Coordinates of C-alpha atoms in Angstrom, one line a residue:
M7 CA 106.5 29.4 129.9
K8 CA 110.1 28.4 130.0
P9 CA 111.8 29.1 133.3
I10 CA 114.6 31.7 133.6
E11 CA 117.8 29.7 134.0
T12 CA 120.8 31.3 132.2
D13 CA 122.6 34.6 132.8
A14 CA 121.5 35.8 129.3
E15 CA 117.8 34.9 130.1
R16 CA 118.1 36.8 133.4
S17 CA 119.6 39.8 131.7
D18 CA 116.9 39.8 129.0
A19 CA 114.1 39.5 131.5
L20 CA 115.5 42.3 133.7
A21 CA 115.8 44.5 130.6
A22 CA 112.2 43.8 129.7
L23 CA 111.1 44.6 133.2
L24 CA 112.9 47.9 133.2
A25 CA 111.5 48.8 129.8
G26 CA 107.9 48.3 131.1
Q27 CA 107.2 45.2 129.1
Y28 CA 105.8 43.3 132.1
P29 CA 103.1 42.3 132.5
D30 CA 102.8 41.3 128.9
E31 CA 99.4 41.0 127.0
R32 CA 98.7 37.7 128.9
G33 CA 99.4 39.2 132.3
R34 CA 102.8 37.4 132.5
Y35 CA 105.9 38.5 134.4
G36 CA 108.3 36.3 132.4
P37 CA 107.2 32.7 133.4
F38 CA 105.1 34.0 136.3
G39 CA 101.6 35.5 136.7
G40 CA 98.9 34.9 134.2
R41 CA 95.2 34.4 134.8
Y42 CA 94.1 31.0 136.1
V43 CA 90.5 31.7 137.2
P44 CA 87.1 30.0 136.9
E45 CA 85.4 30.4 133.6
T46 CA 82.6 32.4 135.3
L47 CA 85.1 35.1 136.3
I48 CA 86.8 35.5 133.0
P49 CA 84.4 38.3 131.9
A50 CA 84.8 40.1 135.2
H51 CA 88.6 40.0 134.9
E52 CA 88.5 41.2 131.3
R53 CA 86.1 44.0 132.3
L54 CA 88.5 45.0 135.1
E55 CA 91.5 44.9 132.7
R56 CA 89.7 47.2 130.3
G57 CA 88.8 49.5 133.2
V58 CA 92.4 49.5 134.5
R59 CA 93.7 50.5 131.1
R60 CA 91.1 53.2 130.7
W61 CA 90.9 54.8 134.2
L62 CA 94.5 54.6 135.4
A63 CA 95.4 56.7 132.3
D64 CA 92.4 59.1 132.7
K65 CA 93.3 62.6 133.9
E66 CA 90.1 63.1 135.8
F67 CA 90.5 59.8 137.7
R68 CA 94.1 60.5 138.5
T69 CA 93.2 63.9 139.8
E70 CA 90.5 62.5 142.1
L71 CA 92.8 59.8 143.3
E72 CA 95.6 62.2 144.1
R73 CA 93.2 64.5 145.9
E74 CA 91.9 61.6 148.1
L75 CA 95.5 60.5 148.8
H76 CA 96.5 63.9 149.9
D77 CA 93.4 65.2 151.7
W78 CA 92.0 61.9 153.1
V79 CA 94.9 59.4 153.3
G80 CA 97.4 62.0 154.4
R81 CA 100.1 61.6 151.8
P82 CA 103.0 62.1 151.4
T83 CA 103.8 60.1 154.5
A84 CA 106.9 61.0 156.4
L85 CA 110.5 59.8 155.9
S86 CA 111.8 59.6 159.5
P87 CA 115.4 59.4 160.4
V88 CA 115.9 57.1 163.5
P89 CA 119.0 58.4 165.3
H90 CA 119.0 55.9 168.2
L91 CA 118.6 52.8 165.9
S92 CA 121.2 54.3 163.6
K93 CA 123.7 54.6 166.5
R94 CA 123.0 51.1 167.7
W95 CA 123.4 49.6 164.2
G96 CA 126.3 51.7 163.1
A97 CA 124.4 52.9 160.0
R98 CA 122.2 55.8 158.8
V99 CA 118.6 54.6 158.9
W100 CA 115.4 56.0 157.7
L101 CA 111.8 54.7 157.9
K102 CA 109.2 55.3 155.2
R103 CA 106.2 55.8 157.5
E104 CA 103.2 54.1 156.0
D105 CA 102.0 53.6 159.6
L106 CA 101.1 57.3 159.5
A107 CA 98.7 56.9 156.6
H108 CA 95.0 56.9 157.4
T109 CA 93.8 53.6 158.9
G110 CA 97.4 52.9 159.9
A111 CA 99.1 51.1 157.0
H112 CA 99.9 51.1 153.3
K113 CA 96.8 49.2 152.5
I114 CA 94.7 52.4 152.2
N115 CA 96.6 53.5 149.0
N116 CA 95.3 50.4 147.2
A117 CA 91.9 50.4 148.8
I118 CA 90.9 53.9 147.9
G119 CA 92.2 53.5 144.3
Q120 CA 90.2 50.3 143.8
A121 CA 87.1 51.7 145.5
L122 CA 87.1 54.7 143.1
L123 CA 87.6 52.2 140.2
A124 CA 84.8 50.0 141.4
R125 CA 82.4 53.0 141.4
R126 CA 83.4 53.9 137.9
L127 CA 82.8 50.3 136.8
G128 CA 79.3 50.3 138.1
A129 CA 79.7 47.9 141.0
R130 CA 76.8 47.7 143.5
R131 CA 78.8 46.2 146.3
V132 CA 82.4 45.3 147.2
V133 CA 83.9 42.2 148.8
A134 CA 87.4 42.0 150.2
E135 CA 89.6 39.6 152.2
T136 CA 91.9 40.4 155.1
G137 CA 94.6 38.7 157.2
A138 CA 96.0 41.1 159.7
G139 CA 92.9 43.2 159.3
Q140 CA 94.5 46.3 157.9
H141 CA 93.3 45.6 154.3
G142 CA 89.8 45.0 155.7
V143 CA 89.9 48.2 157.7
A144 CA 91.2 50.1 154.6
S145 CA 88.5 48.6 152.4
A146 CA 85.8 49.4 154.9
A147 CA 87.0 53.0 155.1
A148 CA 87.4 53.4 151.4
C149 CA 84.0 52.0 150.6
A150 CA 82.4 54.3 153.2
R151 CA 84.2 57.2 151.5
V152 CA 82.8 56.3 148.0
G153 CA 79.4 55.1 149.2
L154 CA 79.6 51.4 148.4
P155 CA 78.5 48.6 150.8
C156 CA 81.5 46.3 151.8
T157 CA 81.7 42.7 153.0
V158 CA 85.0 41.5 154.4
Y159 CA 86.0 37.9 154.8
M160 CA 88.5 37.1 157.6
G161 CA 89.8 33.8 158.9
E162 CA 88.5 32.8 162.3
L163 CA 92.1 32.5 163.7
D164 CA 93.0 35.9 162.4
M165 CA 89.9 37.4 163.9
E166 CA 91.0 36.2 167.3
R167 CA 94.6 37.6 167.1
Q168 CA 93.5 40.8 165.3
A169 CA 90.4 41.6 167.4
P170 CA 90.9 45.4 167.4
N171 CA 90.7 45.6 163.6
V172 CA 87.5 43.5 163.6
G173 CA 85.8 46.2 165.7
R174 CA 87.2 48.9 163.5
M175 CA 85.8 47.3 160.3
K176 CA 82.3 47.0 161.9
L177 CA 82.4 50.6 163.1
L178 CA 83.2 51.7 159.5
G179 CA 80.1 50.0 158.3
A180 CA 81.5 46.7 156.8
K181 CA 80.0 43.3 157.3
V182 CA 82.7 41.0 158.6
V183 CA 82.3 37.3 157.8
P184 CA 84.3 34.8 159.8
V185 CA 85.9 32.0 157.7
T186 CA 85.9 28.7 159.6
S187 CA 87.1 26.4 156.8
G188 CA 90.7 25.5 155.8
D189 CA 93.5 27.1 157.8
R190 CA 91.2 29.9 159.0
T191 CA 93.7 32.5 157.9
L192 CA 94.3 34.7 154.9
R193 CA 94.3 31.9 152.3
A194 CA 90.9 30.7 153.4
A195 CA 89.6 34.3 153.5
I196 CA 90.6 34.8 149.8
D197 CA 88.9 31.5 148.9
E198 CA 85.7 32.7 150.4
A199 CA 85.9 36.1 148.9
L200 CA 86.4 34.5 145.5
R201 CA 83.3 32.2 146.0
D202 CA 81.3 35.3 146.8
W203 CA 82.5 37.0 143.7
V204 CA 81.7 34.0 141.5
S205 CA 78.1 34.2 142.7
D206 CA 77.7 37.7 141.4
P207 CA 80.5 38.7 139.0
N208 CA 78.6 41.6 137.4
G209 CA 77.3 43.5 140.4
T210 CA 80.2 42.7 142.8
Y211 CA 83.7 44.1 142.8
Y212 CA 86.5 42.1 144.4
L213 CA 88.9 44.5 146.1
L214 CA 92.0 42.3 146.4
G215 CA 94.5 43.5 148.9
S216 CA 97.8 42.3 147.8
A217 CA 99.9 42.0 144.6
V218 CA 98.6 38.5 143.9
G219 CA 95.7 36.9 142.0
G220 CA 94.9 36.7 138.3
H221 CA 95.8 39.5 135.9
P222 CA 95.3 42.5 136.2
Y223 CA 95.4 42.5 140.0
P224 CA 99.2 42.2 140.5
Y225 CA 99.7 45.1 138.1
L226 CA 96.8 47.2 139.5
V227 CA 97.9 46.8 143.1
R228 CA 101.6 47.6 142.2
E229 CA 100.5 50.7 140.4
L230 CA 98.4 52.0 143.3
Q231 CA 101.1 51.2 145.8
S232 CA 104.1 52.5 143.8
I233 CA 103.4 55.9 145.3
I234 CA 105.3 54.7 148.3
G235 CA 108.6 54.2 146.4
R236 CA 108.2 57.4 144.3
E237 CA 107.8 59.4 147.5
A238 CA 110.6 57.7 149.3
R239 CA 113.1 58.0 146.4
A240 CA 112.4 61.8 146.2
Q241 CA 112.6 62.2 150.0
M242 CA 115.9 60.4 150.2
L243 CA 117.4 62.6 147.5
E244 CA 116.1 65.7 149.3
R245 CA 116.9 64.6 152.9
A246 CA 120.1 62.6 152.5
G247 CA 121.3 64.0 149.2
A248 CA 121.7 60.5 147.8
L249 CA 119.9 57.3 147.2
P250 CA 120.0 54.6 149.9
D251 CA 122.5 51.8 149.8
V252 CA 119.8 49.3 150.5
V253 CA 116.0 49.3 150.5
V254 CA 114.3 46.8 152.8
A255 CA 110.7 45.8 153.2
C256 CA 108.7 42.8 154.5
V257 CA 107.1 40.4 151.9
G258 CA 103.8 38.4 152.4
G259 CA 101.7 38.6 149.3
G260 CA 104.0 41.6 148.6
S261 CA 102.0 44.8 148.0
N262 CA 103.9 47.2 150.3
S263 CA 107.3 45.8 149.2
I264 CA 106.6 46.0 145.5
G265 CA 105.2 49.5 146.0
L266 CA 108.5 50.5 147.7
F267 CA 110.8 48.5 145.4
H268 CA 109.4 49.6 142.1
A269 CA 110.9 53.1 142.1
F270 CA 114.4 51.7 142.8
I271 CA 114.5 48.7 140.4
G272 CA 116.5 50.7 137.8
D273 CA 119.0 52.0 140.3
E274 CA 121.8 49.5 139.9
K275 CA 123.8 50.7 142.9
V276 CA 120.8 50.3 145.3
E277 CA 120.5 46.8 146.8
I278 CA 117.0 45.6 147.4
L279 CA 116.1 43.2 150.2
G280 CA 112.7 41.5 150.7
V281 CA 112.0 39.9 154.0
E282 CA 109.7 36.9 154.4
A283 CA 108.3 35.4 157.6
G284 CA 110.7 32.7 158.8
G285 CA 108.3 31.7 161.5
R286 CA 109.6 29.1 163.9
G287 CA 111.8 27.2 161.5
A288 CA 112.7 26.0 158.0
G289 CA 110.3 23.1 157.9
L290 CA 107.2 23.1 155.7
G291 CA 104.4 24.5 157.8
D292 CA 106.7 26.3 160.2
N293 CA 107.1 29.5 158.1
A294 CA 105.6 31.6 155.4
A295 CA 108.7 32.0 153.2
S296 CA 107.3 31.2 149.8
L297 CA 110.3 32.5 147.8
G298 CA 112.9 31.0 150.2
T299 CA 111.4 27.5 150.6
G300 CA 108.6 27.2 148.0
R301 CA 108.2 25.9 144.5
P302 CA 106.3 27.4 141.5
G303 CA 102.6 26.6 141.2
V304 CA 99.2 28.1 140.8
L305 CA 97.2 29.6 143.6
H306 CA 94.3 32.2 143.6
G307 CA 94.6 32.8 139.9
S308 CA 98.4 33.3 139.4
F309 CA 101.5 31.2 138.7
S310 CA 104.1 32.0 141.3
Y311 CA 106.2 30.6 144.2
L312 CA 104.1 28.6 146.7
L313 CA 104.5 26.6 149.8
Q314 CA 103.4 23.1 148.7
D315 CA 104.2 19.5 149.4
A316 CA 105.6 17.0 146.9
D317 CA 102.1 16.3 145.6
G318 CA 101.4 20.0 144.9
Q319 CA 99.1 20.4 147.9
I320 CA 99.2 23.9 149.4
Q321 CA 100.4 23.7 152.9
E322 CA 99.4 25.6 156.0
T323 CA 101.8 28.3 157.0
H324 CA 103.0 29.8 160.3
S325 CA 104.0 33.3 161.2
I326 CA 103.4 35.4 164.3
S327 CA 102.4 38.1 161.9
A328 CA 98.9 37.6 160.4
G329 CA 99.7 39.8 157.4
L330 CA 102.6 37.6 156.3
D331 CA 100.8 34.3 157.0
Y332 CA 100.1 33.4 153.3
P333 CA 101.5 30.4 151.3
G334 CA 102.2 32.4 148.1
V335 CA 103.7 35.6 146.8
G336 CA 103.0 38.0 144.0
P337 CA 104.3 37.0 140.5
E338 CA 106.4 40.2 140.1
H339 CA 108.4 39.3 143.2
S340 CA 109.0 35.8 141.7
L341 CA 110.4 37.5 138.6
L342 CA 112.6 39.8 140.6
Q343 CA 114.1 36.9 142.5
A344 CA 114.6 34.9 139.2
V345 CA 116.5 37.7 137.5
G346 CA 118.5 38.4 140.7
R347 CA 117.4 42.1 141.1
V348 CA 116.0 41.5 144.6
R349 CA 117.4 39.3 147.3
Y350 CA 114.8 37.6 149.5
V351 CA 115.7 36.5 153.1
S352 CA 113.6 35.7 156.1
A353 CA 113.3 36.8 159.8
S354 CA 112.0 34.6 162.5
D355 CA 109.1 35.2 164.9
A356 CA 111.6 35.8 167.7
E357 CA 113.6 38.3 165.7
A358 CA 110.5 40.2 164.8
L359 CA 109.4 40.4 168.4
E360 CA 112.8 41.7 169.4
S361 CA 112.7 44.3 166.7
V362 CA 109.3 45.5 167.9
R363 CA 110.8 45.9 171.4
E364 CA 113.9 47.7 170.1
C365 CA 112.0 50.1 167.8
C366 CA 109.6 51.0 170.6
E367 CA 112.2 51.6 173.2
C368 CA 114.7 53.4 171.0
E369 CA 112.4 55.5 168.8
G370 CA 109.0 55.7 170.3
I371 CA 107.5 53.9 167.3
L372 CA 105.3 50.8 167.6
P373 CA 105.8 48.9 164.3
A374 CA 103.4 46.2 163.0
L375 CA 104.8 42.7 163.4
E376 CA 105.0 42.6 159.6
S377 CA 107.2 45.6 159.5
A378 CA 109.3 44.3 162.4
H379 CA 110.5 41.5 160.0
A380 CA 112.1 44.2 157.8
L381 CA 113.7 45.9 160.8
A382 CA 115.2 42.6 161.9
A383 CA 116.8 41.9 158.5
A384 CA 117.9 45.5 158.1
R385 CA 119.8 45.2 161.4
R386 CA 121.6 42.0 160.2
W387 CA 122.5 43.8 156.9
A388 CA 123.8 46.8 158.8
A389 CA 126.2 44.6 160.8
E390 CA 127.9 43.7 157.5
H391 CA 127.8 47.2 155.9
P392 CA 129.1 49.8 158.4
A393 CA 128.0 53.4 157.9
A394 CA 125.6 52.4 155.1
K395 CA 122.4 54.3 154.2
I396 CA 119.4 52.1 154.9
L397 CA 115.8 52.8 153.9
I398 CA 113.2 50.6 155.6
G399 CA 109.5 50.4 154.6
L400 CA 107.5 50.6 157.8
S401 CA 104.3 49.1 156.3
G402 CA 102.0 49.7 159.3
R403 CA 101.6 50.4 163.0
G404 CA 101.4 47.8 165.7
D405 CA 98.3 48.8 167.6
K406 CA 96.5 45.9 165.9
D407 CA 99.0 43.4 167.2
M408 CA 98.5 44.2 170.9
P409 CA 96.6 40.9 171.6
T410 CA 99.7 39.0 170.3
L411 CA 102.2 41.3 172.0
S412 CA 100.3 41.0 175.3
Q413 CA 100.9 37.2 175.1
T414 CA 104.5 37.5 174.1
L415 CA 106.5 40.6 174.9
L416 CA 104.2 41.8 177.7
A417 CA 103.5 38.4 179.3
P418 CA 104.9 38.1 182.8
A419 CA 107.9 35.9 183.2
P420 CA 107.2 32.4 184.7
A421 CA 107.6 32.5 188.5
A422 CA 110.8 31.0 189.8
A423 CA 110.4 27.8 191.9
E424 CA 110.9 28.1 195.6
P425 CA 114.2 26.8 197.0
G426 CA 114.0 23.1 197.6
R427 CA 110.8 22.7 195.7
K428 CA 110.5 21.3 192.1
S429 CA 108.6 23.3 189.6
K430 CA 105.7 21.5 187.9

């Protein structure tokens, strides 16, 4: 499709988005999205698309999902004012506490919804991928809840830095398969999960964890995660008496952020800020900022912004956060950037670590490293907007990140050299 280039085209695309015209019948969000999948998976995607249209509109399904979200997941999650951070930043700050949801992150909203859908579609087993491990844990828990066996693919590198979640998945009954090929992170895990699905597209359901992939996955995940934004919007009106001046969330593949942002897209006076992983620098391979430094291309079934070289080869990424360590982003985020409705920035590894420390010491909340990127960017935004109302999506808790935090924030400082002796 033709790229969005002029102000008139941006205005038309935003109007279509607000009118609910995206995704269109081809699964497109303007020029982004679509369905670029192996021929063997076309029937499975089409069957899933029919199931999404049927069951998401079904009263009985919605009632069961809402009951599980309330009774099992623990929704609505809290909207927490953070007075000490607010005082430090010179702003009024609230956190939407997805870290308080069952299994410790927003991933469970999508996992239980898709698990219920998989059961209705007659699946005999479920496969999933995971990066930081939170989607794997959520998938394992949701499959246990609905009575379906679950296999989770996880990159070998991610298994090392997210060891607590590997144990949790196994305790919840999932089979965890280490992925030793490729970059050994989330991208490689998705590749392996797709290979598994191709081998049995009829009996296997692929429970995709982010707002990426071929149509209808970006739409399905957004719909299941949009409860975050609906709750947060109502809570802000009730607690603060007004909408926030800015909504901030971290962006990897983009499920927690699209879930939070969706309810505010039509509020023209609310600025929306997506925060990608700036890693250790701006060079290709030093970050995971697909929207900030990438170019459009196709990955895992969808046309969106990707980190790729001049020859179109997908590049390895870097982020201290396993959940943001992915070389692409959901197609709806690409559209939101193209039309200018959401501004996407980045936060570095160092900024994220400092935000973890600040949030812990000031508020007694240990945020996930993913969420810490949003905290870092929100602090920068607050410095330029005194006394503003800031809503931050706290996508998950940081217990899973303790191996990484032990090697960084908690690592002992290097011993000082003795006087008169050179350090080695």
